[in-house]
Short mmCIF file of C-alpha atoms and ligand atoms in Angstrom, two decimals:
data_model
loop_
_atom_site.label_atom_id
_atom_site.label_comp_id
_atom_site.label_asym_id
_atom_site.label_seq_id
_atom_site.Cartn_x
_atom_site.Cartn_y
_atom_site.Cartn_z
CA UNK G 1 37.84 0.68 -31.88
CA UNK G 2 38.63 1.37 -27.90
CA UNK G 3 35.23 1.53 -26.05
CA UNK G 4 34.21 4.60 -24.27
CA UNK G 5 30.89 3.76 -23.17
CA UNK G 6 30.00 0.71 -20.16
CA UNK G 7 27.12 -0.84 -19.46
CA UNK G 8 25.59 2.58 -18.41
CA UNK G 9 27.01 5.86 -19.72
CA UNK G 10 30.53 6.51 -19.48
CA UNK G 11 32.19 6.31 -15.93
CA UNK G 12 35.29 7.64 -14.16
CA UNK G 13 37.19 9.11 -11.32
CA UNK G 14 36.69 12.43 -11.15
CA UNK G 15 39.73 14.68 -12.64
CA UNK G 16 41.75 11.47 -13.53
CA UNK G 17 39.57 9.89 -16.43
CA UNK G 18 36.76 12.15 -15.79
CA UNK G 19 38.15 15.14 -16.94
CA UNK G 20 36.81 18.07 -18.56
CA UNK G 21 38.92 17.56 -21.65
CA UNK G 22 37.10 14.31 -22.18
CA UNK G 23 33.63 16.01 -21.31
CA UNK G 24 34.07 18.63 -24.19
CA UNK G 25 35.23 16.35 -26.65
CA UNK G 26 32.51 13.84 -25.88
CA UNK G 27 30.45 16.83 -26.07
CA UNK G 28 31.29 17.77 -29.37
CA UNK G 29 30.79 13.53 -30.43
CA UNK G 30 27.49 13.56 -28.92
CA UNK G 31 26.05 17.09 -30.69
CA UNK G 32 27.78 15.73 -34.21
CA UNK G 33 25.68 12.43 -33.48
CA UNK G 34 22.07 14.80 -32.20
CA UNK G 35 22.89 17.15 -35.47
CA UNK G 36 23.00 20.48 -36.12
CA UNK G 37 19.97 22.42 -34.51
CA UNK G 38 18.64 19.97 -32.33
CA UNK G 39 17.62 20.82 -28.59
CA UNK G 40 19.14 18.86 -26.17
CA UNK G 41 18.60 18.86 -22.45
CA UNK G 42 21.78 18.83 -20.28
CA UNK G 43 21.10 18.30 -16.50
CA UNK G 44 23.34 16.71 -13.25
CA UNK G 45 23.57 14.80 -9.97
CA UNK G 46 24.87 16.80 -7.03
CA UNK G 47 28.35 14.93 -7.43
CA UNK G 48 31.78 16.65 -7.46
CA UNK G 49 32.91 17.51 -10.69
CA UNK G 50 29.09 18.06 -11.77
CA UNK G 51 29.85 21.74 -12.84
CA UNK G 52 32.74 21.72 -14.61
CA UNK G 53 31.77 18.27 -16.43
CA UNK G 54 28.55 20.24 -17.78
CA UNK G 55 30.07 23.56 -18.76
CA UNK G 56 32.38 21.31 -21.00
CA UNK G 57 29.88 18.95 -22.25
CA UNK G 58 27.87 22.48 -23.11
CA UNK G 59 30.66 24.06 -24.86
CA UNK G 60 31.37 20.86 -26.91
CA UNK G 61 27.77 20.86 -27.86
CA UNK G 62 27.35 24.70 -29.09
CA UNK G 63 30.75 23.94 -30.88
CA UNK G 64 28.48 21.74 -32.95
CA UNK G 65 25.87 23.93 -33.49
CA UNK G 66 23.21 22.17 -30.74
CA UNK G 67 20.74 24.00 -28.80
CA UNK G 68 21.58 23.47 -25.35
CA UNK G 69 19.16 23.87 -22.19
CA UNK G 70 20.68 23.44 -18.78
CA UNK G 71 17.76 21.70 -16.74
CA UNK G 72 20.38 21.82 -13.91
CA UNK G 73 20.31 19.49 -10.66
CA UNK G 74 17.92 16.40 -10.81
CA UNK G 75 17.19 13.06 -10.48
CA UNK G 76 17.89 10.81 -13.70
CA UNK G 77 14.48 10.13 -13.96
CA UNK G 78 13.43 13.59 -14.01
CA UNK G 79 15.78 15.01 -16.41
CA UNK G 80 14.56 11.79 -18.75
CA UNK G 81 10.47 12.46 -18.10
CA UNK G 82 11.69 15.88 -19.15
CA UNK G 83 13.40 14.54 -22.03
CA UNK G 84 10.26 13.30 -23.33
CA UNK G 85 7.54 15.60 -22.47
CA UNK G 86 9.10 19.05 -23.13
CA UNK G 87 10.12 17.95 -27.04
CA UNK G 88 13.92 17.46 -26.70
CA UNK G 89 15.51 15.57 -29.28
CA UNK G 90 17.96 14.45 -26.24
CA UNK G 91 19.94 15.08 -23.27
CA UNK G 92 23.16 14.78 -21.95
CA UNK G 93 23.29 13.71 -17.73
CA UNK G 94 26.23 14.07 -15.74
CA UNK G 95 26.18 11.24 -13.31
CA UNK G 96 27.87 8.36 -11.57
CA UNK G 97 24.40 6.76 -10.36
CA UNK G 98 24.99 4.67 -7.48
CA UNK G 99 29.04 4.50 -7.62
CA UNK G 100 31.30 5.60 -4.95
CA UNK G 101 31.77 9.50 -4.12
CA UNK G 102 35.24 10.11 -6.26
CA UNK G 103 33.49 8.69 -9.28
CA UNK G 104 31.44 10.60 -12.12
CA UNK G 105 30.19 9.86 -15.69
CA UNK G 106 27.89 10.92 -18.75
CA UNK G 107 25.22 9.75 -20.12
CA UNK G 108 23.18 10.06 -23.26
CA UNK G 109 19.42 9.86 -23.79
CA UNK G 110 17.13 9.72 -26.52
CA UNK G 111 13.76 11.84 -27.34
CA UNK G 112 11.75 9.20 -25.92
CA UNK G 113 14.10 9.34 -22.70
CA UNK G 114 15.24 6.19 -22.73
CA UNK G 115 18.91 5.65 -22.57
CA UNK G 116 20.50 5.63 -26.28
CA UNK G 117 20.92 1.60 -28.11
CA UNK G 118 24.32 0.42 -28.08
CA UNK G 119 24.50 0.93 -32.02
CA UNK G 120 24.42 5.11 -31.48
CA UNK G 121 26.76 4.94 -29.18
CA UNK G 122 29.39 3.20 -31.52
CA UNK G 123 28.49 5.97 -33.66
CA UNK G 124 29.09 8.51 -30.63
CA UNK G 125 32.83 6.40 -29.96
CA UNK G 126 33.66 6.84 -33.43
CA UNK G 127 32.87 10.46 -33.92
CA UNK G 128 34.95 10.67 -30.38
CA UNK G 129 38.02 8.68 -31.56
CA UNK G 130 38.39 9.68 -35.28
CA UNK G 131 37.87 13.69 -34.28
CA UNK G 132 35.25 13.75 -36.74
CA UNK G 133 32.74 16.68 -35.67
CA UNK G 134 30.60 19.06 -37.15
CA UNK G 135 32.11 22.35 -37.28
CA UNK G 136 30.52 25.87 -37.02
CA UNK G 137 31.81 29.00 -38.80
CA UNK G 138 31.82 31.89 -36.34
CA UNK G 139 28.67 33.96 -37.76
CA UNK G 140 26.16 30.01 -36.50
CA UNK G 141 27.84 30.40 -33.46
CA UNK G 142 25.95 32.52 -31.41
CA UNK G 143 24.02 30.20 -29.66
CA UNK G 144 24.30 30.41 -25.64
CA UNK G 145 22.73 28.11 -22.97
CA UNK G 146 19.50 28.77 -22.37
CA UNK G 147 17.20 27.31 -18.59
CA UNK G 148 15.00 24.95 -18.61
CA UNK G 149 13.51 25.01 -15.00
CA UNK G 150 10.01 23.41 -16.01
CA UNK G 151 12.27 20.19 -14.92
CA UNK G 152 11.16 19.52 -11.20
CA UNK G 153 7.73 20.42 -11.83
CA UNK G 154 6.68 18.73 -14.95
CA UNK G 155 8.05 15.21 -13.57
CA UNK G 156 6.93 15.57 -9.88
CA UNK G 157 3.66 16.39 -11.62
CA UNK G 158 3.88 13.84 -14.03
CA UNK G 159 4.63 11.15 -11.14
CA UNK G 160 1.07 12.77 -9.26
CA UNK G 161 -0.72 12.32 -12.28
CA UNK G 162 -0.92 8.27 -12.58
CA UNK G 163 -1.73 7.85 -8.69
CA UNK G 164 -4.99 8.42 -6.48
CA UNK G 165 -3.87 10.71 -4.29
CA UNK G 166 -6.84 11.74 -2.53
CA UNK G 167 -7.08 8.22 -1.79
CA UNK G 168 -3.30 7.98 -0.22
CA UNK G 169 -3.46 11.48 1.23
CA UNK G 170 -6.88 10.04 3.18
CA UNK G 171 -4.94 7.20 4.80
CA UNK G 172 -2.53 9.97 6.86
CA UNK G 173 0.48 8.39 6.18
CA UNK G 174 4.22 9.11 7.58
CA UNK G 175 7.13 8.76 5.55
CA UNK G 176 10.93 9.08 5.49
CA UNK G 177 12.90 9.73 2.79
CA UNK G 178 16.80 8.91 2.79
CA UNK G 179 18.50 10.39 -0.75
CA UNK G 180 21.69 9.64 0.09
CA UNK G 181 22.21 14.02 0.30
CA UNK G 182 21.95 13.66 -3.87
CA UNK G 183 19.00 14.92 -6.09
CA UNK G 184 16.27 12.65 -4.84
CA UNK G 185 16.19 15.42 -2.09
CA UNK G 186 15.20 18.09 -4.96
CA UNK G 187 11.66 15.50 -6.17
CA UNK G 188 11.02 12.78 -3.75
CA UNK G 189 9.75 15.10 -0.97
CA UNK G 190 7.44 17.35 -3.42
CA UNK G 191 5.57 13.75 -4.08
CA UNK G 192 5.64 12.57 -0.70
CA UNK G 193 4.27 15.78 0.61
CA UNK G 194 1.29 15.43 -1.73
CA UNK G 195 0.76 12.10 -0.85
CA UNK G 196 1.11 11.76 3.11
CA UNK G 197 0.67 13.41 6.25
CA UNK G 198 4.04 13.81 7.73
CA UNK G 199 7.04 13.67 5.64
CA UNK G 200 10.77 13.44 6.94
CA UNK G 201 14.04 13.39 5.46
CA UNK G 202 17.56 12.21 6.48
CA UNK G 203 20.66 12.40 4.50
CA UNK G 204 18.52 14.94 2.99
CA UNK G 205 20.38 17.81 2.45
CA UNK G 206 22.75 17.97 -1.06
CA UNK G 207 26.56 17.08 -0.03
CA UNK G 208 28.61 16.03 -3.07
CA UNK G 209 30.81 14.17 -0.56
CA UNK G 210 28.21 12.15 0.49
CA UNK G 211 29.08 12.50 3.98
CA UNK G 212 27.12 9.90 5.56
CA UNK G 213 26.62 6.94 3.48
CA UNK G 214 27.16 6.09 0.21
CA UNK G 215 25.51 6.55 -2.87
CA UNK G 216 24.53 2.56 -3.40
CA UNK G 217 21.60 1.33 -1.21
CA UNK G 218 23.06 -1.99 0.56
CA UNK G 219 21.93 -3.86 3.45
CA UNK G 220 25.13 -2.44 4.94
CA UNK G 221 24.98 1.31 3.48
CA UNK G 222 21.27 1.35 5.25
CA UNK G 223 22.21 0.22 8.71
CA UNK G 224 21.38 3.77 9.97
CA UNK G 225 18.72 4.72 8.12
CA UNK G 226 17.23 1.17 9.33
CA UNK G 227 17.97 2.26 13.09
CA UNK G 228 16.34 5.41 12.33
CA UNK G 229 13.23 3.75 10.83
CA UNK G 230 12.40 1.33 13.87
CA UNK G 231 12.91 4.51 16.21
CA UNK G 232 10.38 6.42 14.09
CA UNK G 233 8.31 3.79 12.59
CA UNK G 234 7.27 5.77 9.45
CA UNK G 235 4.18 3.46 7.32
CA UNK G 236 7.43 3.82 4.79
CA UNK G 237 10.61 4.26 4.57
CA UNK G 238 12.25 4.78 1.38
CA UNK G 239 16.05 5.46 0.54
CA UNK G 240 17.64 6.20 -3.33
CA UNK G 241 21.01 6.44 -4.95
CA UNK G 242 22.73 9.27 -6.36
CA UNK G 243 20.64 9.54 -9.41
CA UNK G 244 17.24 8.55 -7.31
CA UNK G 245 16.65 5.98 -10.41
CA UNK G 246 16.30 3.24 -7.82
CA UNK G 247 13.89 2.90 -4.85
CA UNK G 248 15.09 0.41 -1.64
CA UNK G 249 12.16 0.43 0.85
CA UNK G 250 12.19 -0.57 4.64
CA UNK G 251 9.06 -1.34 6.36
CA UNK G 252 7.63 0.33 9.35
CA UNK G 253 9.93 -2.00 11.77
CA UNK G 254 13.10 -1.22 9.70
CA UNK G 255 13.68 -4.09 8.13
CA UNK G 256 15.35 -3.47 4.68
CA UNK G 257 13.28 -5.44 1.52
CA UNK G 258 15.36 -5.78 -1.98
CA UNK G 259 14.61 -5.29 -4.63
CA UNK G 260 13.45 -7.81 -6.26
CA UNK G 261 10.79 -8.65 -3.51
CA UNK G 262 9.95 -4.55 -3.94
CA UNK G 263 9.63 -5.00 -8.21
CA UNK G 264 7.21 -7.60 -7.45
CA UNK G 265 4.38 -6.25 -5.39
CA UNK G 266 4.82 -2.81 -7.18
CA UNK G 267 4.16 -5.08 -10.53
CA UNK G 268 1.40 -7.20 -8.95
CA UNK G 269 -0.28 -3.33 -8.28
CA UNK G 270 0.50 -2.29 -12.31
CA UNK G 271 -1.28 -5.03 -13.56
CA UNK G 272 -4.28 -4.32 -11.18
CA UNK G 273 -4.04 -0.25 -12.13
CA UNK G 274 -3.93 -1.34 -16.28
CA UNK G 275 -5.87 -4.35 -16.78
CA UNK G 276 -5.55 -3.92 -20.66
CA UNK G 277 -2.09 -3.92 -20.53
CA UNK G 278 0.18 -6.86 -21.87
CA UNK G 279 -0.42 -9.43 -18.57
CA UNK G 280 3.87 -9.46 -18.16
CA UNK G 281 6.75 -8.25 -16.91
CA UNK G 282 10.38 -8.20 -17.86
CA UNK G 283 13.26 -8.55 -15.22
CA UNK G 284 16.72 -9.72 -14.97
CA UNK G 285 18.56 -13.41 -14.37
CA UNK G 286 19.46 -11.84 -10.89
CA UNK G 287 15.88 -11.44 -9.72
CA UNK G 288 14.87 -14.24 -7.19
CA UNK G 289 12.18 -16.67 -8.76
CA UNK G 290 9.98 -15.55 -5.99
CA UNK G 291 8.92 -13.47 -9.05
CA UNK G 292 7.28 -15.66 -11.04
CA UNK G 293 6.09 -17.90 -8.18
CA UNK G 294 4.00 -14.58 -7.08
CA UNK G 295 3.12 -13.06 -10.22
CA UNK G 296 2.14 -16.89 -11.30
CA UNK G 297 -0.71 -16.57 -8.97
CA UNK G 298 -2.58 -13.89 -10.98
CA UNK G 299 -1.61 -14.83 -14.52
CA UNK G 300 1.36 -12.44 -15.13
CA UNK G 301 4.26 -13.46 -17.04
CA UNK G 302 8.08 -13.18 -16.11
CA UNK G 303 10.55 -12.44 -19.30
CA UNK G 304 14.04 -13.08 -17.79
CA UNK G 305 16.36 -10.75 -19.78
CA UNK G 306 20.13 -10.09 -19.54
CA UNK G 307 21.31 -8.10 -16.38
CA UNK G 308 21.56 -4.44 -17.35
CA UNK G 309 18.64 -1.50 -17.08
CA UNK G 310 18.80 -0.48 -20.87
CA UNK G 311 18.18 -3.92 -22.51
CA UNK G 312 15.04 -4.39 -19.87
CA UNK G 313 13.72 -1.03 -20.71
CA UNK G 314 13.61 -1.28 -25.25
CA UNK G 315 12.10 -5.16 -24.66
CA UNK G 316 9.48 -3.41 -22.11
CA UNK G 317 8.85 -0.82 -25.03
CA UNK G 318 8.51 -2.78 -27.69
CA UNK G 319 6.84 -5.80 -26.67
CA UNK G 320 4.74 -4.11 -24.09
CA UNK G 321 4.07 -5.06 -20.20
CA UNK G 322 2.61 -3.93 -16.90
CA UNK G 323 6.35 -3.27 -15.60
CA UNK G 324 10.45 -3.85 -15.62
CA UNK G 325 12.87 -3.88 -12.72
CA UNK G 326 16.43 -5.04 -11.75
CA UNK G 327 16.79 -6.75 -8.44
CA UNK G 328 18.92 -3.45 -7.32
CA UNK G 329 15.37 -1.36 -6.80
CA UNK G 330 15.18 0.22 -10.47
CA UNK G 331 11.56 -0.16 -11.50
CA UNK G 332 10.22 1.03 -14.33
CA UNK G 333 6.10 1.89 -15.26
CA UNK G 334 5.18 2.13 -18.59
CA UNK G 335 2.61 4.81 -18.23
CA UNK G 336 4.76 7.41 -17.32
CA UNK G 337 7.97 6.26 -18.94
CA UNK G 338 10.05 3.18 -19.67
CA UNK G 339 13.17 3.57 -17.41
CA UNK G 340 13.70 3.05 -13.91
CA UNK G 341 12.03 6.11 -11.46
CA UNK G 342 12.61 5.78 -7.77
CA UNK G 343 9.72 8.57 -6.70
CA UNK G 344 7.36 7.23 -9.04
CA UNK G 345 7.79 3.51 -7.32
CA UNK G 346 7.67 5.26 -4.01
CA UNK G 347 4.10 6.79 -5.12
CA UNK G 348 3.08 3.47 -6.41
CA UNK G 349 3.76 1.63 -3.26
CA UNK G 350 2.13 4.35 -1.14
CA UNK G 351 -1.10 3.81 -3.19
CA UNK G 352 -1.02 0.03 -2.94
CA UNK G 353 -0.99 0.52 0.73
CA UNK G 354 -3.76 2.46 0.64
CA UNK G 355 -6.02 0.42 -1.50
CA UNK G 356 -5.43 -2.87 -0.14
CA UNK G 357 -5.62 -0.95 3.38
CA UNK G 358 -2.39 -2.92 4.77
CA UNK G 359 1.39 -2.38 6.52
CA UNK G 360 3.90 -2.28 4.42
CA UNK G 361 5.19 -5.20 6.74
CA UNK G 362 2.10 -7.05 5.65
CA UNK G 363 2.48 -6.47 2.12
CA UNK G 364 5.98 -7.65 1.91
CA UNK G 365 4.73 -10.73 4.13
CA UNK G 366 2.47 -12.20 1.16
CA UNK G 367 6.10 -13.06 -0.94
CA UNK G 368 7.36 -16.14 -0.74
CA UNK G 369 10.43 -17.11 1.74
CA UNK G 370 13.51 -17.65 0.07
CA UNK G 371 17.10 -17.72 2.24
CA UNK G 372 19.49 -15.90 0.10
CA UNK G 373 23.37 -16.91 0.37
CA UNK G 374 25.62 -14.26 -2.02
CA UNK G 375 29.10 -15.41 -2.82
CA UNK G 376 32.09 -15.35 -5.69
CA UNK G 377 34.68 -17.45 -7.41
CA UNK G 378 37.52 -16.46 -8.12
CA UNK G 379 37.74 -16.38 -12.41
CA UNK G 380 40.40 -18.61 -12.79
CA UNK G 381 40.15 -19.71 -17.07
CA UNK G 382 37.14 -20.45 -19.47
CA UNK G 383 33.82 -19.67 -17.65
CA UNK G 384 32.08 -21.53 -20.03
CA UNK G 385 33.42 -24.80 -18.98
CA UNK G 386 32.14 -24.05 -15.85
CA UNK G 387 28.61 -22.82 -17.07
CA UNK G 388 28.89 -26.51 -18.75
CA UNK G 389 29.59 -28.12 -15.56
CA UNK G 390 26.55 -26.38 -13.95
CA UNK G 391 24.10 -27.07 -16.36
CA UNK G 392 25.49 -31.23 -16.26
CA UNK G 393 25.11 -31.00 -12.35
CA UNK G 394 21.70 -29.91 -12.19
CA UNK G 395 19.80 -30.91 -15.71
CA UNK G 396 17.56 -33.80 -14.57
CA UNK G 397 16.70 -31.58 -10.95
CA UNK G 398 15.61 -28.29 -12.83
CA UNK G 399 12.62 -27.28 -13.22
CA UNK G 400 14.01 -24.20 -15.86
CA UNK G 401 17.73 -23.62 -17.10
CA UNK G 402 17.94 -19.90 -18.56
CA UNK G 403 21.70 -19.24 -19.89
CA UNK G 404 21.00 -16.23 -21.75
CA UNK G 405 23.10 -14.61 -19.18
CA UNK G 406 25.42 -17.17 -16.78
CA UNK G 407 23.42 -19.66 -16.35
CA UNK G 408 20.48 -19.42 -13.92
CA UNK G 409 18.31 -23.27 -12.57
CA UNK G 410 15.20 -22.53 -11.27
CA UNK G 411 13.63 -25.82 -8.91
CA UNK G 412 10.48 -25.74 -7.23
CA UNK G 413 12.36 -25.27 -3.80
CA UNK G 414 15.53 -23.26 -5.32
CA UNK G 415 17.02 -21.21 -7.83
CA UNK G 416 20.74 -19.88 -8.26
CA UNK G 417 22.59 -17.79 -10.63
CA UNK G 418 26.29 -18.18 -12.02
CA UNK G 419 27.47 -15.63 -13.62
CA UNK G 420 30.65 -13.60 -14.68
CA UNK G 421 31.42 -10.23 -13.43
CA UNK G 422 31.12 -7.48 -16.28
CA UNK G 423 33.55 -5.21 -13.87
CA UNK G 424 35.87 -7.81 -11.72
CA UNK G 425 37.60 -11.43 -12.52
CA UNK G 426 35.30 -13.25 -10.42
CA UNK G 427 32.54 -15.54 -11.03
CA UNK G 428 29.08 -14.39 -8.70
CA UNK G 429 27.00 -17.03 -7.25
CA UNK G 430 23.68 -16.11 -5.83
CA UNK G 431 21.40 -18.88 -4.28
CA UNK G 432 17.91 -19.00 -2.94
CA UNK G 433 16.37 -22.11 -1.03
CA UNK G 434 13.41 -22.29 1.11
CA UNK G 435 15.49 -23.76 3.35
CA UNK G 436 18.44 -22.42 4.93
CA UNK G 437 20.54 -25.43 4.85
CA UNK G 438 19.60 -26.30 1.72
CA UNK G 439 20.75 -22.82 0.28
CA UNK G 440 23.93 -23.29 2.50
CA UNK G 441 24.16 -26.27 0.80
CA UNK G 442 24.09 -25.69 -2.85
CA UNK G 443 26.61 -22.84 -2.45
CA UNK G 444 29.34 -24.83 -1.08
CA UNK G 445 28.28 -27.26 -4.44
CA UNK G 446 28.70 -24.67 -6.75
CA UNK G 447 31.19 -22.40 -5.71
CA UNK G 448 33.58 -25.90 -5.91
CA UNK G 449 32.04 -27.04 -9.13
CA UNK G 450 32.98 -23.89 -10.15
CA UNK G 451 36.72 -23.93 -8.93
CA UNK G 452 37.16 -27.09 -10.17
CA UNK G 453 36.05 -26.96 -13.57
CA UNK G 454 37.07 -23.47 -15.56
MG1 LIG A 1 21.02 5.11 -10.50
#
């Protein structure tokens, strides 16, 4: 059976896979898999495409016999809180998340607004490939699209409910929000505005051709916004993709923190908020092993998990936790819903401020330092032989070997991850040392050990 779905939805360029012919019929796989009379939530990015993609996925829906309720432009996160809180049994979201402007995609969500398992999407792929759909005599189908615009509201209030924010509102604070001119322009300002004194936007008006940067939050896609930061010096600066699922923030001199370093604090300040929840968190092989060394210090627990939101997001859920994230700035906090919300980490972080009465530059300054190198292989033949090789190299200096993903060593004074590409032939090596040379070092090591032995 040919594969429809990636790691994240289904993804394509706009009008060449991404065409409304595949939207309708997907809608019509999707509404066979929901069933007959269920109400499903459709929503959208601001991306090109968005329109026609929905009307198409709507029409293959009511061909089904679904209840459809266009909760129109959104964040991800919003359309999912919706999801969940307003009784859908699902939605549909027309989205390319943080891909490049010519791209688009669909994705499917569950009542609890968490992104559906793999095994219902088989079901979805089947339904797609074999043209096997429910079908609707003419007098059932009457149905037509109804609004939902309780969307915006509901999750901006839902995001207001879990922080103090006559406490942050005390503290006067300034903050700039870059959305990369998609839907984080429609939510992240209603929080902010709640929560500080002075609240600016660039890239902040919608632009499906995402005119001045693009939709992924990079060191390099945030040069600007970075300039604009140490000319403004906002207590924080926070920037989104397309979707506004994941939160990059910049301190008040600019300077960009990933991630990773982000998920961390924002966790160390869940477990504080919910004492009596499960002391650990669940993150991805990419995620520095700054992680655990912090979190280490009060007792929390690292899970290291496959790279990919989804997986992080059902392990959070069912074994419990103060919080998830992805090195990429998706965070997730279970007590307003278990996938990754960039507004709600932006509220979060604003509130940690304020209670432990510190800069954002000061916060970020507790982490460990770690020198990060970033580099690739070429994938030449059997990546396992050169997972093999790795794990030979380094199995008496390790302090941890994790290959539940690549292969990942963790040392008291390094870490680094090999791992294959799930979208190119290459090989990714990320290192860490707290020392420069030493990180230099170990990625001229690997990336021949690597060469050498696949
Ligand atoms: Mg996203």
């Amino acid at each position: 059976m040919p594969r429809l779905f990636g790691t994240d939805g289904v993804r394509g360029v706009i009008n060449q896979d991404m065409t409304p012919d595949l939207a309708l019929r997907l809608g019509k796989a999707i509404g066979t898999k929901f069933g007959r009379g269920s109400k499903v939530l459709v929503g959208r990015d601001v991306r090109s495409g968005g329109d026609m993609l929905v009307k198409a996925v709507e029409a293959g829906l009511l061909s089904v016999g679904v209840k459809v309720f266009e909760g129109g432009m959104a964040p991800t996160p919003a359309l999912q809180y919706a999801t969940k809180t307003l009784g859908y049994d699902g939605a549909v979201i027309v989205t390319a998340s943080h891909n490049p402007p010519e791209y688009n995609g669909i994705k499917v969500v569950a009542n609890d607004g968490i992104e559906v398992d793999r095994e219902i999407e088989e079901d979805i792929e089947s339904y797609f490939f074999e043209n096997r759909f429910n079908t609707t005599s003419w007098s059932e189908s009457y149905g037509e699209v109804r609004k939902e615009d309780r969307v915006v509201e509901t999750y901006v209030n839902g995001i207001l409910s879990h922080v103090d924010t006559a406490k942050v509102r005390s503290k006067g604070y300034r903050v700039l929000i870059d959305p990369a001119n998609s839907v984080g322009a429609i939510t992240s300002p209603l929080v902010a505005r709640a929560l500080a004194s002075k609240v600016y936007t660039i890239n902040g008006h919608l632009d499906p051709l995402f005119p001045a940067r693009v939709p992924e939050p990079t060191f390099e896609s945030l040069t600007e916004t970075s300039n604009v930061v140490k000319a403004l010096r906002p207590d924080l600066a926070v920037t989104h993709d397309g979707d506004a699922d994941r939160a990059i923030f910049l301190d008040e001199n600019g300077v960009i923190h990933w991630g990773d370093r982000s998920g961390t604090l924002l966790s160390y300040w869940a477990h504080e908020k919910n004492p009596n929840l499960p002391k650990r968190i669940f993150t991805a092989v990419s995620s520095s092993s700054l992680v655990e060394e912090y979190l280490g210090r009060y007792g929390i627990g690292v899970e290291w998990l496959k790279v990919g939101s989804v997986g992080i997001a059902r392990e959070l859920q069912r074994k419990g936790g103060v919080a998830g994230f992805e090195e990429n700035g998706g965070f997730m906090y279970p007590p307003h819903q278990f996938v990754r919300d960039g507004a709600m980490s932006m509220a979060l972080m604003l509130e940690l401020m304020a209670f432990e009465n510190e800069s954002l530059s000061s916060l970020f300054s507790r982490l460990p330092k770690y020198y990060l190198v970033k580099t690739k292989v070429p994938l030449k033949g059997d990546v396992n032989k050169a997972y093999e090789s790795v794990r030979n190299a380094f199995s008496s200096s390790a302090r941890k070997i994790i290959t539940i993903d690549g292969i990942k060593v963790i040392s008291d004074d390094f870490w680094f991850l090999v791992r294959k590409s799930g979208t190119e032939p290459i090989v990714r090596v990320f290192v860490e040392a707290k020392d420069e040379s030493l990180a230099k070092e170990l990625a001229n090591e690997l990336i021949k050990l690597v060469g050498e032995s696949q």
